[in-house]
Amino acid sequence: GESVGLHLPTLSVQEGDNSIINCAYSNSASDYFIWYKQESGKGPQFIIDIRSNMDKRQGQRVTVLLNKTVKHLSLQIAATQPGDSAVYFCAEKPTGNQFYFGTGTSLTVIP
Amino acid sequence: KAGVTQTPRYLIKTRGQQVTLSCSPISGHRSVSWYQQTPGQGLQFLFEYFSETQRNKGNFPGRFSGRQFSNSRSEMNVSTLELGDSALYLCASRPTGVMNTEAFFGQGTRLTVV
C-alpha cells in the first residue's frame, strides 16, 4: 500500500506566528495532493490542494509547497490563529480514485 | 447544498454483533468512499463505490462490506464486531467525472465496541 508520513506528530506555535506542517509521500506517480484540517468531533475539512504540475499554490493564509524531487509536501499557515488548532492531514492520490492519508499532525496555537 | 450526512453519529455495540452505518452524499455526487479512523492510524481506506459498484477496496477483512443504492446513498456493514473495530467511520463523496478534486467528508459515525 501507499505510505504518507508526517515529519512531526505535534506542533505548537504562538498565535500570530507562521506554522509549517510537513508531509512525505511515497508514490512518485501521485498526481494530486490535498491538505485537510480536522477539528475535534468533526470530519476532515478541505484546506487546499495542488496538482503535480505545480510547485506552489496559495490560498487565504495558507500555502502548499510541493517538491517532487524529494516527494515532500508542506502546508504553511500565515499568522496562525487559535481557530487553526486542529489535526492536519496530507493526502496523495496516485492514478485512480483512491486517496492515501498520513497519520496527521496536531497543531496547537498558544494564545 | 447539503453536505455529506452520516447516521447515526454515535453507536455502542457489543462484541460479536453487527452494525450498519449510513451515508448520504452531496447531491449529484456518485462516488462514495469509506474510511476508518483510529488514534495514531490516520484514515484507513475501506472501499469506494461508484454507480452502485465497488470500484476500489482497501486491506480490511471480509467482515467489512458495503453497498450503494441507485440514489448514491451508501451503507457499510461490519459483522462479528471486535473490540478493535472501535473507531470513527468517515464517509466522503466526490463529484462525478472530475478526477482530481477533493473528497467531501461527513462528520463520521463514532462506533464503540464493548
mmCIF file of C-alpha atoms in Angstrom:
data_model
loop_
_atom_site.group_PDB
_atom_site.id
_atom_site.type_symbol
_atom_site.label_atom_id
_atom_site.label_comp_id
_atom_site.label_asym_id
_atom_site.label_seq_id
_atom_site.Cartn_x
_atom_site.Cartn_y
_atom_site.Cartn_z
ATOM 1 C CA GLY A 1 0.000 0.000 0.000
ATOM 2 C CA GLU A 2 0.919 3.638 -0.123
ATOM 3 C CA SER A 3 2.660 5.407 2.692
ATOM 4 C CA VAL A 4 2.133 9.011 3.527
ATOM 5 C CA GLY A 5 4.038 10.145 6.545
ATOM 6 C CA LEU A 6 4.348 13.265 8.586
ATOM 7 C CA HIS A 7 7.620 14.550 9.979
ATOM 8 C CA LEU A 8 6.171 15.789 13.273
ATOM 9 C CA PRO A 9 3.147 14.383 15.075
ATOM 10 C CA THR A 10 2.614 17.554 17.167
ATOM 11 C CA LEU A 11 3.346 21.216 16.637
ATOM 12 C CA SER A 12 2.843 24.157 18.987
ATOM 13 C CA VAL A 13 3.046 27.738 17.772
ATOM 14 C CA GLN A 14 2.400 31.141 19.223
ATOM 15 C CA GLU A 15 -0.630 32.998 17.986
ATOM 16 C CA GLY A 16 0.396 35.265 15.150
ATOM 17 C CA ASP A 17 3.406 33.192 14.132
ATOM 18 C CA ASN A 18 3.600 31.206 10.920
ATOM 19 C CA SER A 19 3.148 27.421 11.025
ATOM 20 C CA ILE A 20 4.750 24.873 8.758
ATOM 21 C CA ILE A 21 3.460 21.318 8.636
ATOM 22 C CA ASN A 22 5.412 18.786 6.619
ATOM 23 C CA CYS A 23 4.493 15.597 4.857
ATOM 24 C CA ALA A 24 6.449 12.942 2.970
ATOM 25 C CA TYR A 25 4.703 10.866 0.342
ATOM 26 C CA SER A 26 5.877 7.660 -1.224
ATOM 27 C CA ASN A 27 4.421 7.303 -4.693
ATOM 28 C CA SER A 28 6.180 9.324 -7.351
ATOM 29 C CA ALA A 29 3.194 8.697 -9.622
ATOM 30 C CA SER A 30 0.851 10.642 -7.348
ATOM 31 C CA ASP A 31 -0.613 13.489 -9.325
ATOM 32 C CA TYR A 32 -2.833 15.226 -6.814
ATOM 33 C CA PHE A 33 -2.374 16.236 -3.190
ATOM 34 C CA ILE A 34 -4.678 17.693 -0.580
ATOM 35 C CA TRP A 35 -4.368 19.128 2.888
ATOM 36 C CA TYR A 36 -7.257 18.542 5.258
ATOM 37 C CA LYS A 37 -7.996 20.041 8.657
ATOM 38 C CA GLN A 38 -9.888 18.064 11.254
ATOM 39 C CA GLU A 39 -11.271 19.671 14.368
ATOM 40 C CA SER A 40 -12.366 17.651 17.336
ATOM 41 C CA GLY A 41 -15.647 15.873 16.719
ATOM 42 C CA LYS A 42 -15.783 16.812 13.058
ATOM 43 C CA GLY A 43 -14.912 15.225 9.760
ATOM 44 C CA PRO A 44 -11.870 16.371 7.766
ATOM 45 C CA GLN A 45 -12.341 19.675 6.001
ATOM 46 C CA PHE A 46 -10.603 20.606 2.753
ATOM 47 C CA ILE A 47 -7.991 23.341 3.066
ATOM 48 C CA ILE A 48 -6.042 23.446 -0.171
ATOM 49 C CA ASP A 49 -4.942 21.180 -2.984
ATOM 50 C CA ILE A 50 -2.167 21.079 -5.516
ATOM 51 C CA ARG A 51 -1.600 19.160 -8.707
ATOM 52 C CA SER A 52 1.685 17.568 -9.596
ATOM 53 C CA ASN A 53 2.353 20.044 -12.393
ATOM 54 C CA MET A 54 2.646 22.833 -9.814
ATOM 55 C CA ASP A 55 5.244 23.620 -7.132
ATOM 56 C CA LYS A 56 3.279 26.105 -5.101
ATOM 57 C CA ARG A 57 -0.284 27.155 -4.547
ATOM 58 C CA GLN A 58 -1.623 29.860 -2.315
ATOM 59 C CA GLY A 59 -4.945 30.247 -0.620
ATOM 60 C CA GLN A 60 -6.207 32.524 2.056
ATOM 61 C CA ARG A 61 -3.446 32.490 4.726
ATOM 62 C CA VAL A 62 -2.324 29.053 3.528
ATOM 63 C CA THR A 63 0.316 27.980 1.039
ATOM 64 C CA VAL A 64 1.111 24.476 -0.120
ATOM 65 C CA LEU A 65 4.540 23.640 -1.492
ATOM 66 C CA LEU A 66 5.267 20.511 -3.471
ATOM 67 C CA ASN A 67 8.779 19.190 -4.008
ATOM 68 C CA LYS A 68 8.505 16.228 -6.331
ATOM 69 C CA THR A 69 12.245 15.578 -6.310
ATOM 70 C CA VAL A 70 12.188 14.543 -2.655
ATOM 71 C CA LYS A 71 8.482 13.690 -2.534
ATOM 72 C CA HIS A 72 7.720 16.279 0.074
ATOM 73 C CA LEU A 73 4.660 18.388 0.720
ATOM 74 C CA SER A 74 4.284 21.228 3.174
ATOM 75 C CA LEU A 75 1.498 23.412 4.438
ATOM 76 C CA GLN A 76 2.279 26.906 5.587
ATOM 77 C CA ILE A 77 -0.244 28.822 7.652
ATOM 78 C CA ALA A 78 0.384 32.537 7.986
ATOM 79 C CA ALA A 79 -0.466 34.446 11.166
ATOM 80 C CA THR A 80 -1.718 31.349 12.940
ATOM 81 C CA GLN A 81 -4.882 31.857 14.927
ATOM 82 C CA PRO A 82 -6.444 29.867 17.795
ATOM 83 C CA GLY A 83 -9.064 28.604 15.361
ATOM 84 C CA ASP A 84 -6.298 26.910 13.411
ATOM 85 C CA SER A 85 -5.770 24.438 16.248
ATOM 86 C CA ALA A 86 -6.651 21.054 14.774
ATOM 87 C CA VAL A 87 -5.163 17.929 13.271
ATOM 88 C CA TYR A 88 -3.852 18.389 9.754
ATOM 89 C CA PHE A 89 -3.667 15.557 7.248
ATOM 90 C CA CYS A 90 -1.972 15.385 3.921
ATOM 91 C CA ALA A 91 -3.351 13.060 1.286
ATOM 92 C CA GLU A 92 -1.947 11.872 -2.015
ATOM 93 C CA LYS A 93 -3.728 10.383 -4.949
ATOM 94 C CA PRO A 94 -1.855 8.180 -7.386
ATOM 95 C CA THR A 95 -3.553 7.497 -10.686
ATOM 96 C CA GLY A 96 -7.031 6.242 -9.923
ATOM 97 C CA ASN A 97 -9.540 7.373 -7.364
ATOM 98 C CA GLN A 98 -8.159 6.340 -4.005
ATOM 99 C CA PHE A 99 -6.630 8.792 -1.576
ATOM 100 C CA TYR A 100 -3.905 7.803 0.866
ATOM 101 C CA PHE A 101 -3.734 9.777 4.079
ATOM 102 C CA GLY A 102 -0.976 10.409 6.577
ATOM 103 C CA THR A 103 -1.467 9.903 10.310
ATOM 104 C CA GLY A 104 -1.854 13.624 10.952
ATOM 105 C CA THR A 105 -0.089 16.451 12.758
ATOM 106 C CA SER A 106 -1.740 18.038 15.755
ATOM 107 C CA LEU A 107 -1.339 21.810 15.685
ATOM 108 C CA THR A 108 -1.819 23.725 18.931
ATOM 109 C CA VAL A 109 -1.912 27.501 18.852
ATOM 110 C CA ILE A 110 -0.806 29.158 22.063
ATOM 111 C CA PRO A 111 -2.634 32.449 22.738
ATOM 112 C CA LYS B 1 -26.437 22.420 -0.875
ATOM 113 C CA ALA B 2 -26.456 19.944 2.000
ATOM 114 C CA GLY B 3 -23.172 18.293 2.920
ATOM 115 C CA VAL B 4 -22.398 14.642 3.433
ATOM 116 C CA THR B 5 -24.676 13.203 6.092
ATOM 117 C CA GLN B 6 -23.792 10.194 8.193
ATOM 118 C CA THR B 7 -26.088 8.396 10.576
ATOM 119 C CA PRO B 8 -26.012 7.584 13.358
ATOM 120 C CA ARG B 9 -23.408 9.908 14.909
ATOM 121 C CA TYR B 10 -22.683 7.586 17.800
ATOM 122 C CA LEU B 11 -23.143 3.878 18.273
ATOM 123 C CA ILE B 12 -22.289 1.395 21.001
ATOM 124 C CA LYS B 13 -22.281 -2.278 20.136
ATOM 125 C CA THR B 14 -21.226 -5.498 21.817
ATOM 126 C CA ARG B 15 -18.564 -7.833 20.513
ATOM 127 C CA GLY B 16 -19.983 -10.307 18.060
ATOM 128 C CA GLN B 17 -22.824 -8.083 16.939
ATOM 129 C CA GLN B 18 -23.107 -6.497 13.542
ATOM 130 C CA VAL B 19 -23.626 -2.872 12.641
ATOM 131 C CA THR B 20 -24.805 -0.883 9.638
ATOM 132 C CA LEU B 21 -23.762 2.716 9.047
ATOM 133 C CA SER B 22 -25.379 5.036 6.558
ATOM 134 C CA CYS B 23 -24.037 7.812 4.353
ATOM 135 C CA SER B 24 -25.896 10.266 2.143
ATOM 136 C CA PRO B 25 -23.524 12.010 -0.262
ATOM 137 C CA ILE B 26 -23.778 15.540 -1.543
ATOM 138 C CA SER B 27 -26.482 15.787 -4.166
ATOM 139 C CA GLY B 28 -25.057 14.885 -7.560
ATOM 140 C CA HIS B 29 -22.023 13.081 -6.188
ATOM 141 C CA ARG B 30 -21.921 9.473 -7.278
ATOM 142 C CA SER B 31 -18.615 8.431 -5.740
ATOM 143 C CA VAL B 32 -18.735 7.457 -2.069
ATOM 144 C CA SER B 33 -15.723 6.280 -0.085
ATOM 145 C CA TRP B 34 -15.497 4.941 3.441
ATOM 146 C CA TYR B 35 -12.595 5.350 5.843
ATOM 147 C CA GLN B 36 -11.789 4.073 9.300
ATOM 148 C CA GLN B 37 -10.026 6.486 11.615
ATOM 149 C CA THR B 38 -8.358 5.326 14.819
ATOM 150 C CA PRO B 39 -5.950 7.220 17.108
ATOM 151 C CA GLY B 40 -2.474 7.220 15.647
ATOM 152 C CA GLN B 41 -3.527 5.423 12.443
ATOM 153 C CA GLY B 42 -4.877 8.244 10.391
ATOM 154 C CA LEU B 43 -7.528 7.462 7.844
ATOM 155 C CA GLN B 44 -7.515 3.947 6.502
ATOM 156 C CA PHE B 45 -9.356 3.420 3.237
ATOM 157 C CA LEU B 46 -12.103 0.815 3.358
ATOM 158 C CA PHE B 47 -13.779 0.943 -0.050
ATOM 159 C CA GLU B 48 -15.192 3.181 -2.717
ATOM 160 C CA TYR B 49 -18.483 2.866 -4.542
ATOM 161 C CA PHE B 50 -19.498 4.442 -7.801
ATOM 162 C CA SER B 51 -22.806 3.896 -9.537
ATOM 163 C CA GLU B 52 -23.705 1.052 -7.173
ATOM 164 C CA THR B 53 -20.447 -0.803 -7.896
ATOM 165 C CA GLN B 54 -17.461 -1.219 -5.638
ATOM 166 C CA ARG B 55 -14.613 0.378 -7.516
ATOM 167 C CA ASN B 56 -11.763 0.136 -5.000
ATOM 168 C CA LYS B 57 -11.178 -1.822 -1.824
ATOM 169 C CA GLY B 58 -8.689 -1.375 0.987
ATOM 170 C CA ASN B 59 -6.981 -4.014 3.121
ATOM 171 C CA PHE B 60 -9.746 -4.869 5.525
ATOM 172 C CA PRO B 61 -11.185 -8.309 6.343
ATOM 173 C CA GLY B 62 -14.342 -9.564 4.714
ATOM 174 C CA ARG B 63 -16.315 -8.634 7.840
ATOM 175 C CA PHE B 64 -16.360 -5.129 6.399
ATOM 176 C CA SER B 65 -18.705 -4.740 3.482
ATOM 177 C CA GLY B 66 -20.676 -2.021 1.808
ATOM 178 C CA ARG B 67 -23.152 -1.201 -0.850
ATOM 179 C CA GLN B 68 -24.506 1.754 -2.746
ATOM 180 C CA PHE B 69 -28.042 2.399 -3.820
ATOM 181 C CA SER B 70 -29.360 3.922 -7.014
ATOM 182 C CA ASN B 71 -29.724 7.312 -5.289
ATOM 183 C CA SER B 72 -25.984 7.147 -4.403
ATOM 184 C CA ARG B 73 -26.651 6.667 -0.705
ATOM 185 C CA SER B 74 -24.270 4.128 0.756
ATOM 186 C CA GLU B 75 -24.184 1.790 3.697
ATOM 187 C CA MET B 76 -21.338 -0.080 5.268
ATOM 188 C CA ASN B 77 -21.742 -3.145 7.397
ATOM 189 C CA VAL B 78 -19.400 -4.698 9.904
ATOM 190 C CA SER B 79 -20.232 -8.199 11.059
ATOM 191 C CA THR B 80 -18.951 -10.086 14.099
ATOM 192 C CA LEU B 81 -17.681 -6.919 15.724
ATOM 193 C CA GLU B 82 -14.353 -6.946 17.518
ATOM 194 C CA LEU B 83 -13.046 -4.509 20.123
ATOM 195 C CA GLY B 84 -10.515 -3.276 17.585
ATOM 196 C CA ASP B 85 -13.315 -2.114 15.316
ATOM 197 C CA SER B 86 -13.947 0.802 17.660
ATOM 198 C CA ALA B 87 -13.222 3.846 15.541
ATOM 199 C CA LEU B 88 -14.597 6.861 13.768
ATOM 200 C CA TYR B 89 -16.010 5.794 10.428
ATOM 201 C CA LEU B 90 -15.963 8.526 7.838
ATOM 202 C CA CYS B 91 -17.754 8.723 4.567
ATOM 203 C CA ALA B 92 -16.663 11.017 1.750
ATOM 204 C CA SER B 93 -18.248 11.874 -1.570
ATOM 205 C CA ARG B 94 -16.740 13.288 -4.727
ATOM 206 C CA PRO B 95 -18.202 14.858 -7.835
ATOM 207 C CA THR B 96 -18.756 12.670 -10.845
ATOM 208 C CA GLY B 97 -16.469 12.888 -13.818
ATOM 209 C CA VAL B 98 -13.830 15.021 -12.179
ATOM 210 C CA MET B 99 -10.634 13.145 -11.472
ATOM 211 C CA ASN B 100 -8.614 15.478 -9.339
ATOM 212 C CA THR B 101 -10.920 17.025 -6.858
ATOM 213 C CA GLU B 102 -11.230 16.873 -3.136
ATOM 214 C CA ALA B 103 -13.363 14.439 -1.220
ATOM 215 C CA PHE B 104 -16.062 15.994 0.953
ATOM 216 C CA PHE B 105 -16.333 14.318 4.327
ATOM 217 C CA GLY B 106 -19.233 13.796 6.663
ATOM 218 C CA GLN B 107 -18.997 14.197 10.432
ATOM 219 C CA GLY B 108 -18.470 10.491 10.891
ATOM 220 C CA THR B 109 -20.044 7.761 12.985
ATOM 221 C CA ARG B 110 -18.266 7.036 16.247
ATOM 222 C CA LEU B 111 -18.524 3.286 16.840
ATOM 223 C CA THR B 112 -17.623 1.865 20.213
ATOM 224 C CA VAL B 113 -17.454 -1.894 20.627
ATOM 225 C CA VAL B 114 -17.642 -3.163 24.207
#
